PDB file of C-alpha atoms and ligand atoms in Angstrom:
ATOM      1  CA  UNK J   1      21.492  30.999 -15.716  1.00 92.00           C
ATOM      2  CA  UNK J   2      20.373  33.942 -13.580  1.00 96.00           C
ATOM      3  CA  UNK J   3      22.015  34.800 -10.277  1.00 96.00           C
ATOM      4  CA  UNK J   4      19.025  33.473  -8.378  1.00 98.00           C
ATOM      5  CA  UNK J   5      19.210  30.194 -10.305  1.00 98.00           C
ATOM      6  CA  UNK J   6      22.922  29.924  -9.597  1.00 98.00           C
ATOM      7  CA  UNK J   7      22.418  30.195  -5.841  1.00 98.00           C
ATOM      8  CA  UNK J   8      19.402  27.876  -5.817  1.00 98.00           C
ATOM      9  CA  UNK J   9      21.555  25.343  -7.752  1.00 98.00           C
ATOM     10  CA  UNK J  10      24.045  25.561  -4.924  1.00 98.00           C
ATOM     11  CA  UNK J  11      21.185  24.933  -2.455  1.00 98.00           C
ATOM     12  CA  UNK J  12      20.324  21.777  -4.414  1.00 98.00           C
ATOM     13  CA  UNK J  13      23.929  20.557  -4.298  1.00 98.00           C
ATOM     14  CA  UNK J  14      24.060  21.087  -0.549  1.00 98.00           C
ATOM     15  CA  UNK J  15      20.647  19.534   0.069  1.00 98.00           C
ATOM     16  CA  UNK J  16      21.608  16.329  -1.706  1.00 97.00           C
ATOM     17  CA  UNK J  17      24.164  15.573   1.019  1.00 96.00           C
ATOM     18  CA  UNK J  18      21.227  14.735   3.261  1.00 95.00           C
ATOM     19  CA  UNK J  19      19.957  11.938   1.001  1.00 93.00           C
ATOM     20  CA  UNK J  20      20.528   9.044   3.407  1.00 90.00           C
ATOM     21  CA  UNK J  21      19.627  10.753   6.674  1.00 91.00           C
ATOM     22  CA  UNK J  22      16.808  13.319   6.419  1.00 92.00           C
ATOM     23  CA  UNK J  23      13.821  11.008   5.883  1.00 89.00           C
ATOM     24  CA  UNK J  24      10.993  11.350   6.777  1.00 90.00           C
ATOM     25  CA  UNK J  25      11.911  15.031   6.352  1.00 92.00           C
ATOM     26  CA  UNK J  26      12.710  16.348   2.869  1.00 94.00           C
ATOM     27  CA  UNK J  27      16.242  17.274   1.817  1.00 97.00           C
ATOM     28  CA  UNK J  28      16.760  21.059   1.940  1.00 98.00           C
ATOM     29  CA  UNK J  29      19.726  23.321   1.224  1.00 98.00           C
ATOM     30  CA  UNK J  30      20.252  27.019   2.023  1.00 98.00           C
ATOM     31  CA  UNK J  31      22.771  29.662   1.008  1.00 98.00           C
ATOM     32  CA  UNK J  32      23.228  33.203   2.361  1.00 98.00           C
ATOM     33  CA  UNK J  33      24.530  35.786  -0.075  1.00 98.00           C
ATOM     34  CA  UNK J  34      25.866  39.254   0.747  1.00 98.00           C
ATOM     35  CA  UNK J  35      26.676  41.532  -2.208  1.00 96.00           C
ATOM     36  CA  UNK J  36      27.093  38.562  -4.534  1.00 96.00           C
ATOM     37  CA  UNK J  37      29.350  36.651  -2.141  1.00 97.00           C
ATOM     38  CA  UNK J  38      28.294  33.510  -0.330  1.00 98.00           C
ATOM     39  CA  UNK J  39      28.773  34.145   3.391  1.00 98.00           C
ATOM     40  CA  UNK J  40      26.903  31.122   4.743  1.00 98.00           C
ATOM     41  CA  UNK J  41      25.748  27.680   3.675  1.00 98.00           C
ATOM     42  CA  UNK J  42      23.847  24.849   5.253  1.00 98.00           C
ATOM     43  CA  UNK J  43      21.645  21.854   4.632  1.00 98.00           C
ATOM     44  CA  UNK J  44      19.331  19.630   6.621  1.00 97.00           C
ATOM     45  CA  UNK J  45      21.746  16.928   7.746  1.00 96.00           C
ATOM     46  CA  UNK J  46      19.551  14.593   9.742  1.00 94.00           C
ATOM     47  CA  UNK J  47      15.932  14.267  10.791  1.00 92.00           C
ATOM     48  CA  UNK J  48      15.426  15.765  14.244  1.00 90.00           C
ATOM     49  CA  UNK J  49      18.402  18.095  13.893  1.00 93.00           C
ATOM     50  CA  UNK J  50      18.623  21.710  12.678  1.00 94.00           C
ATOM     51  CA  UNK J  51      16.977  22.734   9.408  1.00 95.00           C
ATOM     52  CA  UNK J  52      19.009  24.033   6.442  1.00 97.00           C
ATOM     53  CA  UNK J  53      18.251  27.700   7.181  1.00 97.00           C
ATOM     54  CA  UNK J  54      19.452  27.353  10.797  1.00 97.00           C
ATOM     55  CA  UNK J  55      22.707  25.702   9.703  1.00 97.00           C
ATOM     56  CA  UNK J  56      23.282  28.370   7.042  1.00 98.00           C
ATOM     57  CA  UNK J  57      22.674  31.219   9.499  1.00 98.00           C
ATOM     58  CA  UNK J  58      24.922  29.587  12.112  1.00 97.00           C
ATOM     59  CA  UNK J  59      27.735  29.331   9.565  1.00 98.00           C
ATOM     60  CA  UNK J  60      27.850  33.123   8.993  1.00 98.00           C
ATOM     61  CA  UNK J  61      30.839  34.643  10.803  1.00 97.00           C
ATOM     62  CA  UNK J  62      29.641  38.259  10.926  1.00 97.00           C
ATOM     63  CA  UNK J  63      25.949  38.251  11.877  1.00 95.00           C
ATOM     64  CA  UNK J  64      25.691  42.003  11.138  1.00 96.00           C
ATOM     65  CA  UNK J  65      25.878  41.186   7.433  1.00 97.00           C
ATOM     66  CA  UNK J  66      22.588  39.268   7.634  1.00 97.00           C
ATOM     67  CA  UNK J  67      20.670  42.585   7.607  1.00 97.00           C
ATOM     68  CA  UNK J  68      21.984  43.231   4.086  1.00 97.00           C
ATOM     69  CA  UNK J  69      21.823  39.669   2.769  1.00 98.00           C
ATOM     70  CA  UNK J  70      19.569  37.330   0.817  1.00 98.00           C
ATOM     71  CA  UNK J  71      18.853  33.816   1.984  1.00 98.00           C
ATOM     72  CA  UNK J  72      18.272  31.246  -0.746  1.00 98.00           C
ATOM     73  CA  UNK J  73      16.496  28.039   0.209  1.00 98.00           C
ATOM     74  CA  UNK J  74      15.401  25.123  -1.964  1.00 98.00           C
ATOM     75  CA  UNK J  75      12.105  24.652  -0.068  1.00 96.00           C
ATOM     76  CA  UNK J  76       9.755  27.098   1.608  1.00 95.00           C
ATOM     77  CA  UNK J  77      10.903  27.816   5.195  1.00 94.00           C
ATOM     78  CA  UNK J  78       8.749  26.144   7.815  1.00 91.00           C
ATOM     79  CA  UNK J  79       6.339  28.177   9.936  1.00 89.00           C
ATOM     80  CA  UNK J  80       5.294  25.592  12.516  1.00 83.00           C
ATOM     81  CA  UNK J  81       6.863  24.166  15.653  1.00 81.00           C
ATOM     82  CA  UNK J  82       8.083  20.655  14.882  1.00 76.00           C
ATOM     83  CA  UNK J  83      11.179  19.154  16.493  1.00 75.00           C
ATOM     84  CA  UNK J  84      12.792  22.581  15.985  1.00 78.00           C
ATOM     85  CA  UNK J  85      11.379  26.170  16.099  1.00 84.00           C
ATOM     86  CA  UNK J  86      10.069  27.666  12.826  1.00 92.00           C
ATOM     87  CA  UNK J  87      12.715  28.828  10.330  1.00 95.00           C
ATOM     88  CA  UNK J  88      10.472  31.667   9.105  1.00 95.00           C
ATOM     89  CA  UNK J  89      10.634  33.138  12.645  1.00 95.00           C
ATOM     90  CA  UNK J  90      14.421  32.856  12.706  1.00 96.00           C
ATOM     91  CA  UNK J  91      14.756  34.679   9.358  1.00 97.00           C
ATOM     92  CA  UNK J  92      12.502  37.456  10.685  1.00 97.00           C
ATOM     93  CA  UNK J  93      14.412  37.631  13.970  1.00 96.00           C
ATOM     94  CA  UNK J  94      17.750  37.886  12.159  1.00 96.00           C
ATOM     95  CA  UNK J  95      16.274  40.663   9.995  1.00 96.00           C
ATOM     96  CA  UNK J  96      17.306  39.110   6.674  1.00 98.00           C
ATOM     97  CA  UNK J  97      15.549  41.402   4.162  1.00 98.00           C
ATOM     98  CA  UNK J  98      15.208  39.032   1.194  1.00 98.00           C
ATOM     99  CA  UNK J  99      14.299  35.363   0.756  1.00 98.00           C
ATOM    100  CA  UNK J 100      14.475  33.407  -2.524  1.00 98.00           C
ATOM    101  CA  UNK J 101      12.652  30.062  -2.458  1.00 97.00           C
ATOM    102  CA  UNK J 102      12.962  27.151  -4.899  1.00 97.00           C
ATOM    103  CA  UNK J 103       9.530  25.615  -4.391  1.00 95.00           C
ATOM    104  CA  UNK J 104       6.618  25.894  -2.006  1.00 92.00           C
ATOM    105  CA  UNK J 105       6.127  23.218   0.610  1.00 88.00           C
ATOM    106  CA  UNK J 106       3.361  21.043  -0.842  1.00 82.00           C
ATOM    107  CA  UNK J 107       1.970  19.928   2.530  1.00 77.00           C
ATOM    108  CA  UNK J 108      -0.513  21.164   5.011  1.00 58.00           C
ATOM    109  CA  UNK J 109       1.776  22.004   7.927  1.00 60.00           C
ATOM    110  CA  UNK J 110       3.624  24.612   5.846  1.00 62.00           C
ATOM    111  CA  UNK J 111       1.916  25.088   2.418  1.00 75.00           C
ATOM    112  CA  UNK J 112       2.413  28.807   1.800  1.00 84.00           C
ATOM    113  CA  UNK J 113       2.197  29.784   5.458  1.00 88.00           C
ATOM    114  CA  UNK J 114       5.954  30.256   5.730  1.00 91.00           C
ATOM    115  CA  UNK J 115       5.900  32.622   2.746  1.00 93.00           C
ATOM    116  CA  UNK J 116       2.910  34.507   4.141  1.00 93.00           C
ATOM    117  CA  UNK J 117       4.600  34.939   7.504  1.00 94.00           C
ATOM    118  CA  UNK J 118       7.778  36.311   5.888  1.00 96.00           C
ATOM    119  CA  UNK J 119       5.871  38.747   3.661  1.00 96.00           C
ATOM    120  CA  UNK J 120       3.781  39.986   6.596  1.00 96.00           C
ATOM    121  CA  UNK J 121       7.059  40.804   8.358  1.00 96.00           C
ATOM    122  CA  UNK J 122       8.041  43.020   5.411  1.00 97.00           C
ATOM    123  CA  UNK J 123      10.531  40.593   3.863  1.00 97.00           C
ATOM    124  CA  UNK J 124      10.849  40.518   0.067  1.00 98.00           C
ATOM    125  CA  UNK J 125      10.085  36.958  -1.054  1.00 97.00           C
ATOM    126  CA  UNK J 126      10.668  35.382  -4.489  1.00 97.00           C
ATOM    127  CA  UNK J 127       9.168  31.923  -5.062  1.00 96.00           C
ATOM    128  CA  UNK J 128       9.678  29.379  -7.846  1.00 96.00           C
ATOM    129  CA  UNK J 129      13.342  29.599  -8.866  1.00 98.00           C
ATOM    130  CA  UNK J 130      14.357  26.254 -10.458  1.00 98.00           C
ATOM    131  CA  UNK J 131      11.025  25.041  -9.132  1.00 97.00           C
ATOM    132  CA  UNK J 132      10.993  21.804 -11.126  1.00 97.00           C
ATOM    133  CA  UNK J 133      14.493  20.809  -9.947  1.00 98.00           C
ATOM    134  CA  UNK J 134      13.589  21.666  -6.358  1.00 98.00           C
ATOM    135  CA  UNK J 135      10.453  19.515  -6.521  1.00 96.00           C
ATOM    136  CA  UNK J 136      12.433  16.714  -8.157  1.00 97.00           C
ATOM    137  CA  UNK J 137      14.900  16.802  -5.256  1.00 97.00           C
ATOM    138  CA  UNK J 138      12.107  16.022  -2.784  1.00 97.00           C
ATOM    139  CA  UNK J 139      10.218  13.548  -4.997  1.00 96.00           C
ATOM    140  CA  UNK J 140      10.232  10.844  -2.311  1.00 96.00           C
ATOM    141  CA  UNK J 141       8.665  13.213   0.215  1.00 94.00           C
ATOM    142  CA  UNK J 142       6.067  14.395  -2.328  1.00 94.00           C
ATOM    143  CA  UNK J 143       5.215  10.849  -3.502  1.00 96.00           C
ATOM    144  CA  UNK J 144       4.841   9.609   0.063  1.00 95.00           C
ATOM    145  CA  UNK J 145       2.440  12.372   1.074  1.00 91.00           C
ATOM    146  CA  UNK J 146       0.522  12.510  -2.213  1.00 91.00           C
ATOM    147  CA  UNK J 147       0.016   8.800  -2.902  1.00 94.00           C
ATOM    148  CA  UNK J 148       0.411   7.511   0.667  1.00 95.00           C
ATOM    149  CA  UNK J 149       3.084   5.044  -0.401  1.00 97.00           C
ATOM    150  CA  UNK J 150       6.871   5.074  -0.725  1.00 98.00           C
ATOM    151  CA  UNK J 151       8.683   6.280  -3.832  1.00 98.00           C
ATOM    152  CA  UNK J 152       9.365   3.000  -5.673  1.00 98.00           C
ATOM    153  CA  UNK J 153      12.545   2.147  -7.554  1.00 97.00           C
ATOM    154  CA  UNK J 154      12.710  -1.147  -9.473  1.00 97.00           C
ATOM    155  CA  UNK J 155      16.198  -2.552  -9.948  1.00 93.00           C
ATOM    156  CA  UNK J 156      17.446  -5.493 -11.921  1.00 89.00           C
ATOM    157  CA  UNK J 157      20.400  -6.692 -13.982  1.00 86.00           C
ATOM    158  CA  UNK J 158      19.542  -8.288 -17.301  1.00 84.00           C
ATOM    159  CA  UNK J 159      21.578 -10.429 -19.702  1.00 82.00           C
ATOM    160  CA  UNK J 160      21.719  -9.636 -23.423  1.00 83.00           C
ATOM    161  CA  UNK J 161      19.357 -12.539 -24.084  1.00 81.00           C
ATOM    162  CA  UNK J 162      16.749 -11.073 -21.735  1.00 80.00           C
ATOM    163  CA  UNK J 163      17.182 -13.056 -18.519  1.00 78.00           C
ATOM    164  CA  UNK J 164      17.557 -11.493 -15.134  1.00 76.00           C
ATOM    165  CA  UNK J 165      18.723 -14.287 -12.889  1.00 66.00           C
ATOM    166  CA  UNK J 166      18.796 -17.668 -14.526  1.00 58.00           C
ATOM    167  CA  UNK J 167      20.949 -19.619 -16.925  1.00 54.00           C
ATOM    168  CA  UNK J 168      18.231 -21.277 -18.974  1.00 55.00           C
ATOM    169  CA  UNK J 169      20.189 -24.381 -19.944  1.00 59.00           C
ATOM    170  CA  UNK J 170      21.556 -25.118 -16.505  1.00 65.00           C
ATOM    171  CA  UNK J 171      18.735 -23.592 -14.436  1.00 65.00           C
ATOM    172  CA  UNK J 172      21.184 -22.058 -11.992  1.00 69.00           C
ATOM    173  CA  UNK J 173      21.575 -18.430 -10.869  1.00 66.00           C
ATOM    174  CA  UNK J 174      24.102 -16.525 -12.944  1.00 71.00           C
ATOM    175  CA  UNK J 175      26.051 -13.632 -11.469  1.00 74.00           C
ATOM    176  CA  UNK J 176      25.615 -10.649 -13.791  1.00 77.00           C
ATOM    177  CA  UNK J 177      27.169  -8.081 -11.488  1.00 78.00           C
ATOM    178  CA  UNK J 178      30.799  -6.990 -11.321  1.00 84.00           C
ATOM    179  CA  UNK J 179      32.532  -5.647  -8.190  1.00 87.00           C
ATOM    180  CA  UNK J 180      31.735  -2.123  -9.421  1.00 90.00           C
ATOM    181  CA  UNK J 181      28.029  -2.764 -10.051  1.00 86.00           C
ATOM    182  CA  UNK J 182      27.683  -4.486  -6.706  1.00 84.00           C
ATOM    183  CA  UNK J 183      29.264  -1.438  -5.061  1.00 89.00           C
ATOM    184  CA  UNK J 184      26.670   0.721  -6.803  1.00 90.00           C
ATOM    185  CA  UNK J 185      23.899  -1.665  -5.765  1.00 88.00           C
ATOM    186  CA  UNK J 186      24.935  -1.312  -2.136  1.00 90.00           C
ATOM    187  CA  UNK J 187      25.083   2.483  -2.470  1.00 92.00           C
ATOM    188  CA  UNK J 188      21.506   2.374  -3.815  1.00 92.00           C
ATOM    189  CA  UNK J 189      20.463   0.229  -0.856  1.00 92.00           C
ATOM    190  CA  UNK J 190      21.950   2.742   1.591  1.00 92.00           C
ATOM    191  CA  UNK J 191      19.920   5.461  -0.122  1.00 93.00           C
ATOM    192  CA  UNK J 192      16.605   3.650   0.433  1.00 95.00           C
ATOM    193  CA  UNK J 193      14.457   3.118   3.522  1.00 96.00           C
ATOM    194  CA  UNK J 194      13.464  -0.438   2.540  1.00 97.00           C
ATOM    195  CA  UNK J 195      14.269  -3.245   0.064  1.00 97.00           C
ATOM    196  CA  UNK J 196      11.833  -5.891  -1.099  1.00 97.00           C
ATOM    197  CA  UNK J 197      12.482  -9.290  -2.674  1.00 95.00           C
ATOM    198  CA  UNK J 198      10.150 -12.126  -3.561  1.00 93.00           C
ATOM    199  CA  UNK J 199      10.303 -15.648  -2.196  1.00 92.00           C
ATOM    200  CA  UNK J 200      12.149 -17.131  -5.166  1.00 89.00           C
ATOM    201  CA  UNK J 201      14.914 -14.518  -5.086  1.00 88.00           C
ATOM    202  CA  UNK J 202      15.334 -15.030  -1.338  1.00 91.00           C
ATOM    203  CA  UNK J 203      15.636 -18.776  -1.906  1.00 90.00           C
ATOM    204  CA  UNK J 204      17.896 -18.850  -4.981  1.00 85.00           C
ATOM    205  CA  UNK J 205      20.197 -15.902  -4.246  1.00 83.00           C
ATOM    206  CA  UNK J 206      20.122 -16.055  -0.438  1.00 88.00           C
ATOM    207  CA  UNK J 207      20.788 -12.280  -0.289  1.00 86.00           C
ATOM    208  CA  UNK J 208      21.551 -10.520   2.974  1.00 87.00           C
ATOM    209  CA  UNK J 209      20.213  -7.241   1.496  1.00 87.00           C
ATOM    210  CA  UNK J 210      22.721  -5.326   3.595  1.00 85.00           C
ATOM    211  CA  UNK J 211      24.874  -2.361   2.584  1.00 83.00           C
ATOM    212  CA  UNK J 212      28.147  -4.036   3.542  1.00 82.00           C
ATOM    213  CA  UNK J 213      29.984  -2.589   0.521  1.00 80.00           C
ATOM    214  CA  UNK J 214      28.932   0.990   1.214  1.00 82.00           C
ATOM    215  CA  UNK J 215      28.559   3.479   4.080  1.00 81.00           C
ATOM    216  CA  UNK J 216      25.309   4.119   5.863  1.00 82.00           C
ATOM    217  CA  UNK J 217      22.529   2.261   7.542  1.00 84.00           C
ATOM    218  CA  UNK J 218      20.957  -0.957   6.346  1.00 89.00           C
ATOM    219  CA  UNK J 219      17.470  -0.485   4.963  1.00 94.00           C
ATOM    220  CA  UNK J 220      14.489  -2.375   6.342  1.00 96.00           C
ATOM    221  CA  UNK J 221      14.444  -5.792   4.609  1.00 96.00           C
ATOM    222  CA  UNK J 222      11.154  -7.063   3.209  1.00 97.00           C
ATOM    223  CA  UNK J 223      10.430 -10.527   1.907  1.00 96.00           C
ATOM    224  CA  UNK J 224       7.237 -12.224   0.792  1.00 96.00           C
ATOM    225  CA  UNK J 225       6.945 -15.761   2.189  1.00 95.00           C
ATOM    226  CA  UNK J 226       3.251 -16.630   2.032  1.00 94.00           C
ATOM    227  CA  UNK J 227       3.390 -20.097   3.612  1.00 93.00           C
ATOM    228  CA  UNK J 228       6.639 -19.636   5.542  1.00 92.00           C
ATOM    229  CA  UNK J 229       8.363 -22.243   3.427  1.00 93.00           C
ATOM    230  CA  UNK J 230      11.676 -20.412   3.121  1.00 93.00           C
ATOM    231  CA  UNK J 231      14.479 -22.125   5.065  1.00 93.00           C
ATOM    232  CA  UNK J 232      15.061 -20.326   8.338  1.00 90.00           C
ATOM    233  CA  UNK J 233      18.826 -20.396   7.875  1.00 92.00           C
ATOM    234  CA  UNK J 234      18.710 -17.888   5.003  1.00 93.00           C
ATOM    235  CA  UNK J 235      20.664 -14.645   5.495  1.00 92.00           C
ATOM    236  CA  UNK J 236      17.377 -12.727   5.561  1.00 91.00           C
ATOM    237  CA  UNK J 237      16.421 -14.396   8.821  1.00 91.00           C
ATOM    238  CA  UNK J 238      19.735 -13.843  10.613  1.00 90.00           C
ATOM    239  CA  UNK J 239      18.118 -11.320  12.972  1.00 90.00           C
ATOM    240  CA  UNK J 240      20.875  -8.764  12.474  1.00 92.00           C
ATOM    241  CA  UNK J 241      18.861  -6.242  10.438  1.00 93.00           C
ATOM    242  CA  UNK J 242      15.235  -5.156  10.862  1.00 95.00           C
ATOM    243  CA  UNK J 243      13.158  -7.421   8.609  1.00 96.00           C
ATOM    244  CA  UNK J 244       9.456  -7.726   7.750  1.00 96.00           C
ATOM    245  CA  UNK J 245       8.224 -11.087   6.442  1.00 96.00           C
ATOM    246  CA  UNK J 246       4.854 -10.897   4.655  1.00 96.00           C
ATOM    247  CA  UNK J 247       2.930 -14.100   5.319  1.00 96.00           C
ATOM    248  CA  UNK J 248      -0.592 -15.506   5.268  1.00 94.00           C
ATOM    249  CA  UNK J 249      -0.945 -15.764   9.021  1.00 87.00           C
ATOM    250  CA  UNK J 250       0.546 -13.956  11.965  1.00 81.00           C
ATOM    251  CA  UNK J 251       3.311 -15.697  13.935  1.00 82.00           C
ATOM    252  CA  UNK J 252       5.480 -15.027  16.930  1.00 81.00           C
ATOM    253  CA  UNK J 253       8.523 -12.893  16.263  1.00 83.00           C
ATOM    254  CA  UNK J 254      11.508 -15.251  15.978  1.00 81.00           C
ATOM    255  CA  UNK J 255      13.875 -12.488  17.151  1.00 86.00           C
ATOM    256  CA  UNK J 256      13.773  -8.822  18.125  1.00 88.00           C
ATOM    257  CA  UNK J 257      14.381  -7.510  14.602  1.00 92.00           C
ATOM    258  CA  UNK J 258      12.186  -9.848  12.533  1.00 93.00           C
ATOM    259  CA  UNK J 259       8.439  -9.266  12.302  1.00 94.00           C
ATOM    260  CA  UNK J 260       5.846 -11.421  10.533  1.00 94.00           C
ATOM    261  CA  UNK J 261       3.169  -9.333   8.919  1.00 95.00           C
ATOM    262  CA  UNK J 262      -0.012 -11.091   7.802  1.00 95.00           C
ATOM    263  CA  UNK J 263      -1.553 -10.178   4.439  1.00 97.00           C
ATOM    264  CA  UNK J 264      -4.758 -11.319   2.749  1.00 97.00           C
ATOM    265  CA  UNK J 265      -3.373 -13.312  -0.172  1.00 96.00           C
ATOM    266  CA  UNK J 266      -6.856 -13.725  -1.695  1.00 96.00           C
ATOM    267  CA  UNK J 267      -6.524 -10.055  -2.689  1.00 96.00           C
ATOM    268  CA  UNK J 268      -3.807  -8.056  -4.454  1.00 95.00           C
ATOM    269  CA  UNK J 269      -0.983  -7.915  -1.920  1.00 96.00           C
ATOM    270  CA  UNK J 270       0.877  -4.889  -3.332  1.00 97.00           C
ATOM    271  CA  UNK J 271      -1.606  -2.281  -2.025  1.00 97.00           C
ATOM    272  CA  UNK J 272      -1.507  -4.039   1.363  1.00 98.00           C
ATOM    273  CA  UNK J 273       2.295  -3.888   1.408  1.00 98.00           C
ATOM    274  CA  UNK J 274       2.150  -0.209   0.433  1.00 98.00           C
ATOM    275  CA  UNK J 275      -0.196   0.442   3.359  1.00 98.00           C
ATOM    276  CA  UNK J 276       2.173  -1.312   5.807  1.00 98.00           C
ATOM    277  CA  UNK J 277       5.100   0.741   4.481  1.00 98.00           C
ATOM    278  CA  UNK J 278       3.122   3.988   4.661  1.00 97.00           C
ATOM    279  CA  UNK J 279       2.157   3.261   8.276  1.00 97.00           C
ATOM    280  CA  UNK J 280       5.831   2.602   9.055  1.00 97.00           C
ATOM    281  CA  UNK J 281       6.851   5.918   7.425  1.00 95.00           C
ATOM    282  CA  UNK J 282       8.906   4.214   4.711  1.00 97.00           C
ATOM    283  CA  UNK J 283       9.404   6.900   2.042  1.00 96.00           C
ATOM    284  CA  UNK J 284      11.547   4.974  -0.434  1.00 97.00           C
ATOM    285  CA  UNK J 285      11.426   1.362  -1.560  1.00 98.00           C
ATOM    286  CA  UNK J 286      13.923  -0.527  -3.698  1.00 97.00           C
ATOM    287  CA  UNK J 287      12.501  -3.636  -5.351  1.00 97.00           C
ATOM    288  CA  UNK J 288      15.326  -6.044  -6.166  1.00 92.00           C
ATOM    289  CA  UNK J 289      13.382  -8.856  -7.804  1.00 82.00           C
ATOM    290  CA  UNK J 290      12.718 -11.354  -9.018  1.00 85.00           C
ATOM    291  CA  UNK J 291      11.023 -11.035 -12.349  1.00 88.00           C
ATOM    292  CA  UNK J 292       7.485 -11.934 -11.229  1.00 91.00           C
ATOM    293  CA  UNK J 293       7.552  -9.425  -8.404  1.00 94.00           C
ATOM    294  CA  UNK J 294       9.053  -6.692 -10.616  1.00 95.00           C
ATOM    295  CA  UNK J 295       6.434  -7.399 -13.284  1.00 95.00           C
ATOM    296  CA  UNK J 296       3.603  -7.171 -10.753  1.00 96.00           C
ATOM    297  CA  UNK J 297       4.814  -3.707  -9.728  1.00 97.00           C
ATOM    298  CA  UNK J 298       4.984  -2.652 -13.384  1.00 97.00           C
ATOM    299  CA  UNK J 299       1.518  -4.084 -14.132  1.00 97.00           C
ATOM    300  CA  UNK J 300       0.053  -2.236 -11.127  1.00 96.00           C
ATOM    301  CA  UNK J 301       1.645   1.048 -12.212  1.00 96.00           C
ATOM    302  CA  UNK J 302       3.404   1.043  -8.836  1.00 97.00           C
ATOM    303  CA  UNK J 303       6.830   2.361  -9.722  1.00 98.00           C
ATOM    304  CA  UNK J 304       8.596   5.677 -10.108  1.00 98.00           C
ATOM    305  CA  UNK J 305      12.076   4.787 -11.345  1.00 96.00           C
ATOM    306  CA  UNK J 306      13.751   1.749 -12.888  1.00 96.00           C
ATOM    307  CA  UNK J 307      17.437   0.983 -12.725  1.00 92.00           C
TER     308      UNK J 307
HETATM  309 ZN1  LIG X 401      12.577  24.854   9.116  1.00 58.91          ZN
END
């Protein structure tokens, strides 16, 4: 591993801390190195707050050292005014002479302009260190903007005889999870913007789809209930967490957090759901079953990861 790769690896470690809070922004990490010593570190903690570069620069005790330092950043510094001023401008203003970038920003607002701005200011810029890893880190962001849909993770637990939720002889739901796996399931939920289940899973398992066994916010809950035949006393309809119910016709909202969203069930509903999620800026979707719903995602090629 080269020195540049070592410091970009550290950027990746830092960036990952933002997993649950940066969306719709990408996760980004930054490290400032002076004569082979890290003098500053930062990452993008939360959407709307300071970018990684700003946090890294702020963490440096002796600002005079910046003039002799290199800033490493997992993603190209921004060059446009968003919720915060451009990071490329800050790097120029602080007179940091060298910038090492993991990967270019793939989207129009930045897309090489940050690099161009830095180079025009006389800064030495290296691009593409651990590029694949840096792109992998922001795969949700890339998928969302490229395919105009969330990054989709399918998740199920399966018995050795190939069943995911049913005891065939008794026809009743069987619990396959242990306390540890349910902890992990809740961690996964906290890491996603939304969770989807089909009607049958909602009915048989009566899940609350919350993250009660883990830290973080509850994802948006999604359920398909074409004819609104699900009992209204299910956990999903408790009105405590934002919930979308996909139905055939529009209806009044039963409470402030539950919204009925009409779909055309004479057509494939998955692309319609993807469109709704894209419009609502949902970058990551966890599909928790059941088998028919999971299979329809697989058959449509609409999935990125399976757990
Ligand atoms: Zn920035």
